[in-house]
Amino acid sequence: MPMSWILTLSVTLALTAPLPPSLHAFPADDSPQSEVTEAQQTAATAALAKLQERINAAWEEYMLPYREAKTDEEREAIQLDPKKSPTVVFLPEMLEFTRIHAGTDACLEALQEVMMMAARDEESGWVLDKVVDTVLVDFIEDEGVKELVRFAHYNPPSAANLRLLRAVADRSPHRTARASAYYSLSKILAAEKDTRAESRRLLDRLLKEYADVTFVRQTTYGDLVQGDIFELEHLQIGHVAPEIIGKKIDGNLMQLSAFRGKVVLLDFWGDW
Amino acid sequence: MYPHERSLVEKHPADQFAIVGVNSESTIEAARDAVKKNNLTWKNFYDGGTSGPISTRWNVNGWPTTYVIDSSGVIRYKDVRGDDLDAAIEALLAELNAREDDEGTR
């Protein structure tokens, strides 16, 4: 069966199917979600792929000066217009996508991208709140929210980010999603002295109840949390630096404490 | 990062300031090449990769990660860069010199 026929069929189905009531902009009430049909899922996935293709092409074009520059001086002289960044240009269209395809898997994926886009653009802070509202109404029961919260501690700090994490931690029926939310929260709370005790409580809870949950690949939250607890207890400002005894690049032994009496810049680095 | 670090080493006396690197290159050859290529004059632990024992213990998940440690071995700054790094080091050197003056006059 030709591929194009399947696509045509699903797109046609999606266009002719009556829109369920939840398909309106950022539902304000907690009305029960309507079932999303298979055809709507397929159409949304295809539409997102097309949109992403256009965004990728826009990035290629936006970054073209860097590829064409021949010397470091030329590269340093490049001044890109932040208003023409694909992040800014495509944000409205991505938001529109999440509205049209509300409730689909592709919508959740798009929401994740919108969140990253909005986080990178100073003037789009309001978008984060919209995204979080949508997630909490349409996807709080969906295990896919774990993708949204797993690396949320790398998002620029915002009230919306914290609201999302606390809601997923409290309300998700999936322990994988709750584990991701607890961990991201613990990372964010560890940054401030006042909230470090709460961070520690979350880490202890992860270790006790969620140690087996996968973070990425072979790494579990149990593996991760050990390092974070050590960091909270021994690697904060004001703590005596833990001893390092190891081999230098030339093979000879060295220890960090041998540098006592000097101010030391300890630099973890790699030339990649 | 390297030119800035070289300037710090050149600017401050060697008996008061040192850079200690922890290199996470995947092979020792790559580590040696990186030191040579970037003309690094300071001492480096070799950690055997990004999940080496030192990085793991220090919970390092991003490179570079930096700590500034005072002359008593206490962690005083984490991940400061650029002018902030210069200021941090100068503040700690001033503390060190004030303490030495103090002990000298006692």
mmCIF file of C-alpha atoms in Angstrom:
data_model
loop_
_atom_site.group_PDB
_atom_site.id
_atom_site.type_symbol
_atom_site.label_atom_id
_atom_site.label_comp_id
_atom_site.label_asym_id
_atom_site.label_seq_id
_atom_site.Cartn_x
_atom_site.Cartn_y
_atom_site.Cartn_z
ATOM 1 C CA MET A 1 0.000 0.000 0.000
ATOM 2 C CA PRO A 2 1.547 3.345 -0.961
ATOM 3 C CA MET A 3 2.623 5.473 1.983
ATOM 4 C CA SER A 4 1.041 8.629 0.581
ATOM 5 C CA TRP A 5 -2.357 6.950 0.530
ATOM 6 C CA ILE A 6 -2.191 6.217 4.251
ATOM 7 C CA LEU A 7 -1.171 9.787 4.979
ATOM 8 C CA THR A 8 -3.948 11.188 2.810
ATOM 9 C CA LEU A 9 -6.475 8.979 4.501
ATOM 10 C CA SER A 10 -5.465 9.895 8.017
ATOM 11 C CA VAL A 11 -5.299 13.596 7.227
ATOM 12 C CA THR A 12 -8.732 13.443 5.607
ATOM 13 C CA LEU A 13 -10.132 11.583 8.578
ATOM 14 C CA ALA A 14 -8.670 14.121 10.934
ATOM 15 C CA LEU A 15 -10.176 16.970 8.964
ATOM 16 C CA THR A 16 -13.637 15.460 8.681
ATOM 17 C CA ALA A 17 -13.915 14.068 12.208
ATOM 18 C CA PRO A 18 -15.937 16.339 14.500
ATOM 19 C CA LEU A 19 -13.702 18.167 16.962
ATOM 20 C CA PRO A 20 -14.116 16.917 20.502
ATOM 21 C CA PRO A 21 -14.938 19.578 23.090
ATOM 22 C CA SER A 22 -11.453 19.552 24.650
ATOM 23 C CA LEU A 23 -9.914 20.866 21.439
ATOM 24 C CA HIS A 24 -10.055 24.508 22.316
ATOM 25 C CA ALA A 25 -7.408 26.884 23.491
ATOM 26 C CA PHE A 26 -5.984 26.163 26.933
ATOM 27 C CA PRO A 27 -9.126 24.809 28.593
ATOM 28 C CA ALA A 28 -9.803 26.796 31.723
ATOM 29 C CA ASP A 29 -12.009 24.246 33.467
ATOM 30 C CA ASP A 30 -11.254 20.702 34.497
ATOM 31 C CA SER A 31 -13.756 19.178 32.083
ATOM 32 C CA PRO A 32 -13.069 15.487 31.443
ATOM 33 C CA GLN A 33 -10.842 14.859 28.435
ATOM 34 C CA SER A 34 -12.418 13.434 25.330
ATOM 35 C CA GLU A 35 -10.791 10.432 23.761
ATOM 36 C CA VAL A 36 -8.315 11.328 21.053
ATOM 37 C CA THR A 37 -8.804 9.106 18.023
ATOM 38 C CA GLU A 38 -6.062 7.134 16.320
ATOM 39 C CA ALA A 39 -6.510 9.290 13.217
ATOM 40 C CA GLN A 40 -6.012 12.464 15.220
ATOM 41 C CA GLN A 41 -2.842 11.030 16.763
ATOM 42 C CA THR A 42 -1.450 10.159 13.339
ATOM 43 C CA ALA A 43 -2.356 13.512 11.843
ATOM 44 C CA ALA A 44 -0.792 15.373 14.764
ATOM 45 C CA THR A 45 2.437 13.339 14.562
ATOM 46 C CA ALA A 46 2.724 13.996 10.833
ATOM 47 C CA ALA A 47 1.996 17.696 11.251
ATOM 48 C CA LEU A 48 4.592 18.019 14.014
ATOM 49 C CA ALA A 49 7.224 16.291 11.861
ATOM 50 C CA LYS A 50 6.561 18.790 9.067
ATOM 51 C CA LEU A 51 6.717 21.736 11.452
ATOM 52 C CA GLN A 52 9.983 20.473 12.954
ATOM 53 C CA GLU A 53 11.430 20.097 9.467
ATOM 54 C CA ARG A 54 10.685 23.763 8.793
ATOM 55 C CA ILE A 55 12.164 24.801 12.141
ATOM 56 C CA ASN A 56 15.335 22.824 11.421
ATOM 57 C CA ALA A 57 15.620 24.444 7.988
ATOM 58 C CA ALA A 58 15.169 27.871 9.603
ATOM 59 C CA TRP A 59 17.995 27.100 12.062
ATOM 60 C CA GLU A 60 20.262 26.049 9.193
ATOM 61 C CA GLU A 61 19.597 29.371 7.492
ATOM 62 C CA TYR A 62 19.889 31.425 10.697
ATOM 63 C CA MET A 63 23.273 29.890 11.536
ATOM 64 C CA LEU A 64 24.558 30.081 7.945
ATOM 65 C CA PRO A 65 26.997 32.951 8.690
ATOM 66 C CA TYR A 66 28.827 30.679 11.145
ATOM 67 C CA ARG A 67 29.232 27.947 8.568
ATOM 68 C CA GLU A 68 30.431 30.407 5.953
ATOM 69 C CA ALA A 69 32.922 32.187 8.214
ATOM 70 C CA LYS A 70 36.475 31.167 7.422
ATOM 71 C CA THR A 71 38.412 32.573 10.357
ATOM 72 C CA ASP A 72 37.853 33.026 14.102
ATOM 73 C CA GLU A 73 37.817 36.802 13.531
ATOM 74 C CA GLU A 74 35.007 36.457 11.004
ATOM 75 C CA ARG A 75 33.086 34.245 13.403
ATOM 76 C CA GLU A 76 33.461 36.718 16.246
ATOM 77 C CA ALA A 77 32.223 39.574 14.056
ATOM 78 C CA ILE A 78 28.901 37.818 13.349
ATOM 79 C CA GLN A 79 25.893 39.522 14.908
ATOM 80 C CA LEU A 80 22.675 37.556 14.592
ATOM 81 C CA ASP A 81 19.381 39.368 15.053
ATOM 82 C CA PRO A 82 17.747 37.757 18.115
ATOM 83 C CA LYS A 83 14.305 38.798 16.834
ATOM 84 C CA LYS A 84 14.846 36.593 13.778
ATOM 85 C CA SER A 85 15.840 33.561 15.798
ATOM 86 C CA PRO A 86 13.713 30.515 14.879
ATOM 87 C CA THR A 87 12.891 30.262 18.571
ATOM 88 C CA VAL A 88 11.098 33.602 18.439
ATOM 89 C CA VAL A 89 9.728 33.224 14.916
ATOM 90 C CA PHE A 90 8.187 29.778 15.405
ATOM 91 C CA LEU A 91 6.909 30.125 18.961
ATOM 92 C CA PRO A 92 3.412 31.367 17.931
ATOM 93 C CA GLU A 93 3.068 28.573 15.397
ATOM 94 C CA MET A 94 4.119 25.923 17.929
ATOM 95 C CA LEU A 95 1.597 27.296 20.416
ATOM 96 C CA GLU A 96 -1.087 27.180 17.736
ATOM 97 C CA PHE A 97 -0.092 23.574 17.057
ATOM 98 C CA THR A 98 -0.608 22.575 20.692
ATOM 99 C CA ARG A 99 -4.048 24.215 20.541
ATOM 100 C CA ILE A 100 -5.144 22.472 17.342
ATOM 101 C CA HIS A 101 -3.780 19.072 18.336
ATOM 102 C CA ALA A 102 -4.626 19.240 22.048
ATOM 103 C CA GLY A 103 -4.532 15.926 23.876
ATOM 104 C CA THR A 104 -2.363 14.059 21.346
ATOM 105 C CA ASP A 105 1.070 12.577 21.997
ATOM 106 C CA ALA A 106 2.514 15.051 19.491
ATOM 107 C CA CYS A 107 0.959 17.877 21.490
ATOM 108 C CA LEU A 108 2.860 16.817 24.609
ATOM 109 C CA GLU A 109 6.070 16.672 22.577
ATOM 110 C CA ALA A 110 5.338 20.121 21.147
ATOM 111 C CA LEU A 111 4.611 21.489 24.636
ATOM 112 C CA GLN A 112 8.048 20.311 25.689
ATOM 113 C CA GLU A 113 9.601 22.206 22.793
ATOM 114 C CA VAL A 114 7.495 25.282 23.442
ATOM 115 C CA MET A 115 8.708 25.250 27.021
ATOM 116 C CA MET A 116 12.339 25.195 25.894
ATOM 117 C CA MET A 117 11.678 27.879 23.269
ATOM 118 C CA ALA A 118 9.896 30.140 25.743
ATOM 119 C CA ALA A 119 12.625 29.632 28.336
ATOM 120 C CA ARG A 120 15.220 30.909 25.858
ATOM 121 C CA ASP A 121 13.276 34.048 24.968
ATOM 122 C CA GLU A 122 13.001 36.684 27.700
ATOM 123 C CA GLU A 123 9.758 38.139 26.424
ATOM 124 C CA SER A 124 7.960 34.810 26.334
ATOM 125 C CA GLY A 125 7.727 34.121 30.053
ATOM 126 C CA TRP A 126 3.916 34.252 29.899
ATOM 127 C CA VAL A 127 3.987 31.281 27.523
ATOM 128 C CA LEU A 128 5.437 29.064 30.257
ATOM 129 C CA ASP A 129 2.345 29.570 32.398
ATOM 130 C CA LYS A 130 0.097 28.669 29.471
ATOM 131 C CA VAL A 131 2.116 25.521 28.800
ATOM 132 C CA VAL A 132 1.954 24.463 32.432
ATOM 133 C CA ASP A 133 -1.827 25.089 32.555
ATOM 134 C CA THR A 134 -2.307 22.907 29.475
ATOM 135 C CA VAL A 135 -0.099 20.127 30.810
ATOM 136 C CA LEU A 136 -1.870 20.073 34.158
ATOM 137 C CA VAL A 137 -5.324 19.884 32.580
ATOM 138 C CA ASP A 138 -4.681 17.564 29.633
ATOM 139 C CA PHE A 139 -1.662 15.469 30.561
ATOM 140 C CA ILE A 140 -1.335 15.139 34.326
ATOM 141 C CA GLU A 141 -2.394 11.472 34.079
ATOM 142 C CA ASP A 142 -0.104 10.829 31.101
ATOM 143 C CA GLU A 143 3.195 9.060 31.823
ATOM 144 C CA GLY A 144 4.758 11.196 29.054
ATOM 145 C CA VAL A 145 4.971 14.181 31.438
ATOM 146 C CA LYS A 146 8.108 12.555 32.825
ATOM 147 C CA GLU A 147 9.895 13.694 29.642
ATOM 148 C CA LEU A 148 8.780 17.224 30.413
ATOM 149 C CA VAL A 149 10.087 17.231 33.974
ATOM 150 C CA ARG A 150 13.172 14.992 33.729
ATOM 151 C CA PHE A 151 15.563 17.809 32.845
ATOM 152 C CA ALA A 152 13.408 20.660 34.137
ATOM 153 C CA HIS A 153 16.190 21.680 36.564
ATOM 154 C CA TYR A 154 18.121 22.934 33.532
ATOM 155 C CA ASN A 155 15.276 25.313 32.582
ATOM 156 C CA PRO A 156 15.864 28.902 33.650
ATOM 157 C CA PRO A 157 14.280 29.358 37.092
ATOM 158 C CA SER A 158 10.629 30.390 36.949
ATOM 159 C CA ALA A 159 7.517 30.101 39.080
ATOM 160 C CA ALA A 160 5.862 28.175 36.244
ATOM 161 C CA ASN A 161 8.632 25.583 36.262
ATOM 162 C CA LEU A 162 8.266 25.023 40.004
ATOM 163 C CA ARG A 163 4.477 24.870 39.722
ATOM 164 C CA LEU A 164 4.767 22.156 37.071
ATOM 165 C CA LEU A 165 7.216 20.104 39.126
ATOM 166 C CA ARG A 166 5.217 20.349 42.354
ATOM 167 C CA ALA A 167 1.994 19.402 40.561
ATOM 168 C CA VAL A 168 3.562 16.356 38.885
ATOM 169 C CA ALA A 169 5.202 15.327 42.189
ATOM 170 C CA ASP A 170 1.867 15.549 44.034
ATOM 171 C CA ARG A 171 -0.606 14.419 41.412
ATOM 172 C CA SER A 172 0.915 12.101 38.817
ATOM 173 C CA PRO A 173 -0.343 8.510 39.119
ATOM 174 C CA HIS A 174 2.969 7.291 37.591
ATOM 175 C CA ARG A 175 5.920 6.707 39.898
ATOM 176 C CA THR A 176 8.347 7.263 36.980
ATOM 177 C CA ALA A 177 6.951 10.780 36.481
ATOM 178 C CA ARG A 178 6.907 11.482 40.234
ATOM 179 C CA ALA A 179 10.540 10.350 40.540
ATOM 180 C CA SER A 180 11.578 12.736 37.740
ATOM 181 C CA ALA A 181 9.669 15.605 39.346
ATOM 182 C CA TYR A 182 11.176 14.939 42.808
ATOM 183 C CA TYR A 183 14.664 14.827 41.362
ATOM 184 C CA SER A 184 14.348 18.038 39.335
ATOM 185 C CA LEU A 185 12.820 19.770 42.365
ATOM 186 C CA SER A 186 15.654 18.561 44.590
ATOM 187 C CA LYS A 187 18.228 19.975 42.152
ATOM 188 C CA ILE A 188 16.498 23.361 42.020
ATOM 189 C CA LEU A 189 16.017 23.529 45.797
ATOM 190 C CA ALA A 190 19.666 22.574 46.442
ATOM 191 C CA ALA A 191 20.824 25.837 44.877
ATOM 192 C CA GLU A 192 19.513 28.008 47.731
ATOM 193 C CA LYS A 193 20.604 27.653 51.332
ATOM 194 C CA ASP A 194 17.069 28.140 52.701
ATOM 195 C CA THR A 195 15.600 25.275 50.674
ATOM 196 C CA ARG A 196 18.469 22.818 51.014
ATOM 197 C CA ALA A 197 16.758 20.869 53.815
ATOM 198 C CA GLU A 198 13.731 20.272 51.594
ATOM 199 C CA SER A 199 16.059 19.212 48.782
ATOM 200 C CA ARG A 200 17.624 16.667 51.122
ATOM 201 C CA ARG A 201 14.214 15.297 52.152
ATOM 202 C CA LEU A 202 13.311 14.758 48.481
ATOM 203 C CA LEU A 203 16.619 12.974 47.846
ATOM 204 C CA ASP A 204 16.065 10.705 50.853
ATOM 205 C CA ARG A 205 12.593 9.896 49.612
ATOM 206 C CA LEU A 206 13.924 9.092 46.126
ATOM 207 C CA LEU A 207 16.524 6.803 47.639
ATOM 208 C CA LYS A 208 13.941 5.022 49.789
ATOM 209 C CA GLU A 209 11.017 4.696 47.390
ATOM 210 C CA TYR A 210 12.218 5.341 43.840
ATOM 211 C CA ALA A 211 15.819 4.075 43.696
ATOM 212 C CA ASP A 212 14.945 1.526 40.983
ATOM 213 C CA VAL A 213 13.353 4.029 38.570
ATOM 214 C CA THR A 214 15.422 4.666 35.425
ATOM 215 C CA PHE A 215 16.788 8.176 34.868
ATOM 216 C CA VAL A 216 18.508 7.623 31.510
ATOM 217 C CA ARG A 217 19.893 4.442 29.973
ATOM 218 C CA GLN A 218 21.482 2.278 32.714
ATOM 219 C CA THR A 219 21.403 4.999 35.353
ATOM 220 C CA THR A 220 18.717 4.857 38.027
ATOM 221 C CA TYR A 221 17.612 7.611 40.380
ATOM 222 C CA GLY A 222 19.222 5.520 43.126
ATOM 223 C CA ASP A 223 22.611 5.898 41.401
ATOM 224 C CA LEU A 224 22.155 9.631 40.851
ATOM 225 C CA VAL A 225 20.931 10.506 44.308
ATOM 226 C CA GLN A 226 24.036 9.128 46.062
ATOM 227 C CA GLY A 227 26.137 11.766 44.293
ATOM 228 C CA ASP A 228 23.683 14.546 45.063
ATOM 229 C CA ILE A 229 23.546 13.665 48.761
ATOM 230 C CA PHE A 230 27.366 13.700 48.889
ATOM 231 C CA GLU A 231 27.325 17.095 47.144
ATOM 232 C CA LEU A 232 24.829 18.504 49.667
ATOM 233 C CA GLU A 233 26.837 17.211 52.627
ATOM 234 C CA HIS A 234 30.416 17.799 51.514
ATOM 235 C CA LEU A 235 30.635 20.048 48.465
ATOM 236 C CA GLN A 236 28.819 23.217 49.537
ATOM 237 C CA ILE A 237 30.449 26.592 49.979
ATOM 238 C CA GLY A 238 32.028 26.575 53.445
ATOM 239 C CA HIS A 239 32.826 22.857 53.469
ATOM 240 C CA VAL A 240 36.421 21.637 53.556
ATOM 241 C CA ALA A 241 37.117 20.266 50.071
ATOM 242 C CA PRO A 242 37.129 16.457 50.096
ATOM 243 C CA GLU A 243 40.598 14.984 49.570
ATOM 244 C CA ILE A 244 41.564 13.885 46.077
ATOM 245 C CA ILE A 245 44.393 11.395 45.720
ATOM 246 C CA GLY A 246 45.058 10.264 42.188
ATOM 247 C CA LYS A 247 47.445 9.950 39.307
ATOM 248 C CA LYS A 248 48.550 12.925 37.283
ATOM 249 C CA ILE A 249 48.659 12.771 33.498
ATOM 250 C CA ASP A 250 52.390 11.945 33.803
ATOM 251 C CA GLY A 251 51.525 8.943 36.003
ATOM 252 C CA ASN A 252 52.826 10.331 39.311
ATOM 253 C CA LEU A 253 50.598 10.518 42.370
ATOM 254 C CA MET A 254 49.240 13.853 43.545
ATOM 255 C CA GLN A 255 46.922 14.934 46.332
ATOM 256 C CA LEU A 256 44.730 17.998 46.562
ATOM 257 C CA SER A 257 45.566 18.699 50.223
ATOM 258 C CA ALA A 258 49.225 19.233 49.219
ATOM 259 C CA PHE A 259 48.069 22.629 47.893
ATOM 260 C CA ARG A 260 47.005 23.888 51.355
ATOM 261 C CA GLY A 261 48.389 27.361 51.899
ATOM 262 C CA LYS A 262 47.505 28.379 48.331
ATOM 263 C CA VAL A 263 44.310 29.582 46.739
ATOM 264 C CA VAL A 264 43.297 26.806 44.318
ATOM 265 C CA LEU A 265 41.166 26.846 41.201
ATOM 266 C CA LEU A 266 39.992 23.250 40.857
ATOM 267 C CA ASP A 267 38.937 22.742 37.251
ATOM 268 C CA PHE A 268 37.140 19.655 35.938
ATOM 269 C CA TRP A 269 37.753 19.842 32.213
ATOM 270 C CA GLY A 270 37.915 18.039 28.901
ATOM 271 C CA ASP A 271 38.973 19.285 25.482
ATOM 272 C CA TRP A 272 35.901 18.207 23.521
ATOM 273 C CA MET B 1 38.795 29.329 29.152
ATOM 274 C CA TYR B 2 42.464 28.360 28.616
ATOM 275 C CA PRO B 3 43.820 31.854 27.806
ATOM 276 C CA HIS B 4 41.988 33.218 30.853
ATOM 277 C CA GLU B 5 43.434 30.487 33.061
ATOM 278 C CA ARG B 6 46.922 31.059 31.685
ATOM 279 C CA SER B 7 46.581 34.763 32.512
ATOM 280 C CA LEU B 8 45.604 33.884 36.113
ATOM 281 C CA VAL B 9 48.676 31.694 36.521
ATOM 282 C CA GLU B 10 50.891 34.421 35.077
ATOM 283 C CA LYS B 11 49.331 37.172 37.174
ATOM 284 C CA HIS B 12 49.530 35.570 40.624
ATOM 285 C CA PRO B 13 52.620 34.314 42.493
ATOM 286 C CA ALA B 14 53.087 30.538 42.277
ATOM 287 C CA ASP B 15 53.474 30.174 46.046
ATOM 288 C CA GLN B 16 50.009 31.697 46.588
ATOM 289 C CA PHE B 17 47.872 30.481 43.697
ATOM 290 C CA ALA B 18 47.572 27.255 41.709
ATOM 291 C CA ILE B 19 45.263 25.697 39.169
ATOM 292 C CA VAL B 20 44.613 21.999 39.689
ATOM 293 C CA GLY B 21 42.960 20.318 36.729
ATOM 294 C CA VAL B 22 40.947 17.115 36.674
ATOM 295 C CA ASN B 23 40.999 15.901 33.090
ATOM 296 C CA SER B 24 38.180 13.657 31.878
ATOM 297 C CA GLU B 25 39.445 12.765 28.412
ATOM 298 C CA SER B 26 38.605 9.149 27.500
ATOM 299 C CA THR B 27 42.251 8.165 26.931
ATOM 300 C CA ILE B 28 45.526 9.216 28.549
ATOM 301 C CA GLU B 29 46.924 10.014 25.066
ATOM 302 C CA ALA B 30 44.054 12.423 24.428
ATOM 303 C CA ALA B 31 44.690 14.016 27.838
ATOM 304 C CA ARG B 32 48.396 14.487 27.048
ATOM 305 C CA ASP B 33 47.554 15.955 23.609
ATOM 306 C CA ALA B 34 45.008 18.351 25.132
ATOM 307 C CA VAL B 35 47.556 19.643 27.662
ATOM 308 C CA LYS B 36 50.168 20.109 24.933
ATOM 309 C CA LYS B 37 47.850 21.648 22.357
ATOM 310 C CA ASN B 38 46.459 24.202 24.794
ATOM 311 C CA ASN B 39 49.824 24.918 26.358
ATOM 312 C CA LEU B 40 48.682 24.219 29.922
ATOM 313 C CA THR B 41 51.413 24.730 32.483
ATOM 314 C CA TRP B 42 49.583 23.530 35.579
ATOM 315 C CA LYS B 43 49.120 20.102 37.160
ATOM 316 C CA ASN B 44 46.299 17.788 36.173
ATOM 317 C CA PHE B 45 44.803 14.654 37.640
ATOM 318 C CA TYR B 46 43.798 12.183 34.942
ATOM 319 C CA ASP B 47 40.341 10.748 35.723
ATOM 320 C CA GLY B 48 40.025 8.167 32.930
ATOM 321 C CA GLY B 49 36.799 9.484 31.371
ATOM 322 C CA THR B 50 33.659 11.422 32.248
ATOM 323 C CA SER B 51 32.552 8.796 34.764
ATOM 324 C CA GLY B 52 35.943 8.536 36.434
ATOM 325 C CA PRO B 53 36.242 8.203 40.235
ATOM 326 C CA ILE B 54 37.021 11.879 40.953
ATOM 327 C CA SER B 55 34.196 13.283 38.796
ATOM 328 C CA THR B 56 31.778 10.746 40.220
ATOM 329 C CA ARG B 57 32.655 11.572 43.828
ATOM 330 C CA TRP B 58 32.469 15.308 43.129
ATOM 331 C CA ASN B 59 29.107 14.771 41.367
ATOM 332 C CA VAL B 60 30.279 16.505 38.199
ATOM 333 C CA ASN B 61 27.790 16.253 35.325
ATOM 334 C CA GLY B 62 28.965 19.143 33.163
ATOM 335 C CA TRP B 63 32.369 20.280 31.935
ATOM 336 C CA PRO B 64 33.951 22.584 32.807
ATOM 337 C CA THR B 65 32.904 22.588 36.450
ATOM 338 C CA THR B 66 35.047 24.709 38.736
ATOM 339 C CA TYR B 67 35.571 25.235 42.453
ATOM 340 C CA VAL B 68 37.641 27.960 44.081
ATOM 341 C CA ILE B 69 39.214 26.725 47.321
ATOM 342 C CA ASP B 70 40.845 29.034 49.878
ATOM 343 C CA SER B 71 44.278 28.588 51.431
ATOM 344 C CA SER B 72 42.760 26.604 54.339
ATOM 345 C CA GLY B 73 41.228 24.089 51.935
ATOM 346 C CA VAL B 74 37.656 25.413 52.256
ATOM 347 C CA ILE B 75 35.344 25.582 49.212
ATOM 348 C CA ARG B 76 34.473 29.259 48.744
ATOM 349 C CA TYR B 77 33.042 29.544 45.196
ATOM 350 C CA LYS B 78 31.461 27.207 42.685
ATOM 351 C CA ASP B 79 31.347 27.682 38.924
ATOM 352 C CA VAL B 80 32.291 31.357 38.793
ATOM 353 C CA ARG B 81 33.524 32.511 35.399
ATOM 354 C CA GLY B 82 35.063 35.532 33.703
ATOM 355 C CA ASP B 83 35.473 38.703 35.769
ATOM 356 C CA ASP B 84 33.707 37.062 38.729
ATOM 357 C CA LEU B 85 36.419 34.405 38.793
ATOM 358 C CA ASP B 86 39.162 37.065 38.806
ATOM 359 C CA ALA B 87 37.424 38.874 41.667
ATOM 360 C CA ALA B 88 36.938 35.644 43.650
ATOM 361 C CA ILE B 89 40.596 34.704 43.426
ATOM 362 C CA GLU B 90 41.732 38.219 44.286
ATOM 363 C CA ALA B 91 39.467 38.329 47.348
ATOM 364 C CA LEU B 92 40.912 35.039 48.636
ATOM 365 C CA LEU B 93 44.492 36.160 47.943
ATOM 366 C CA ALA B 94 43.795 39.367 49.890
ATOM 367 C CA GLU B 95 42.541 37.241 52.813
ATOM 368 C CA LEU B 96 45.665 35.091 52.632
ATOM 369 C CA ASN B 97 47.976 38.104 52.605
ATOM 370 C CA ALA B 98 46.084 39.808 55.450
ATOM 371 C CA ARG B 99 46.475 36.654 57.540
ATOM 372 C CA GLU B 100 50.190 36.412 56.780
ATOM 373 C CA ASP B 101 50.686 40.097 57.722
ATOM 374 C CA ASP B 102 48.776 39.453 60.915
ATOM 375 C CA GLU B 103 50.955 36.510 61.847
ATOM 376 C CA GLY B 104 54.093 38.465 60.914
ATOM 377 C CA THR B 105 53.292 41.325 63.305
ATOM 378 C CA ARG B 106 52.234 39.149 66.225
#
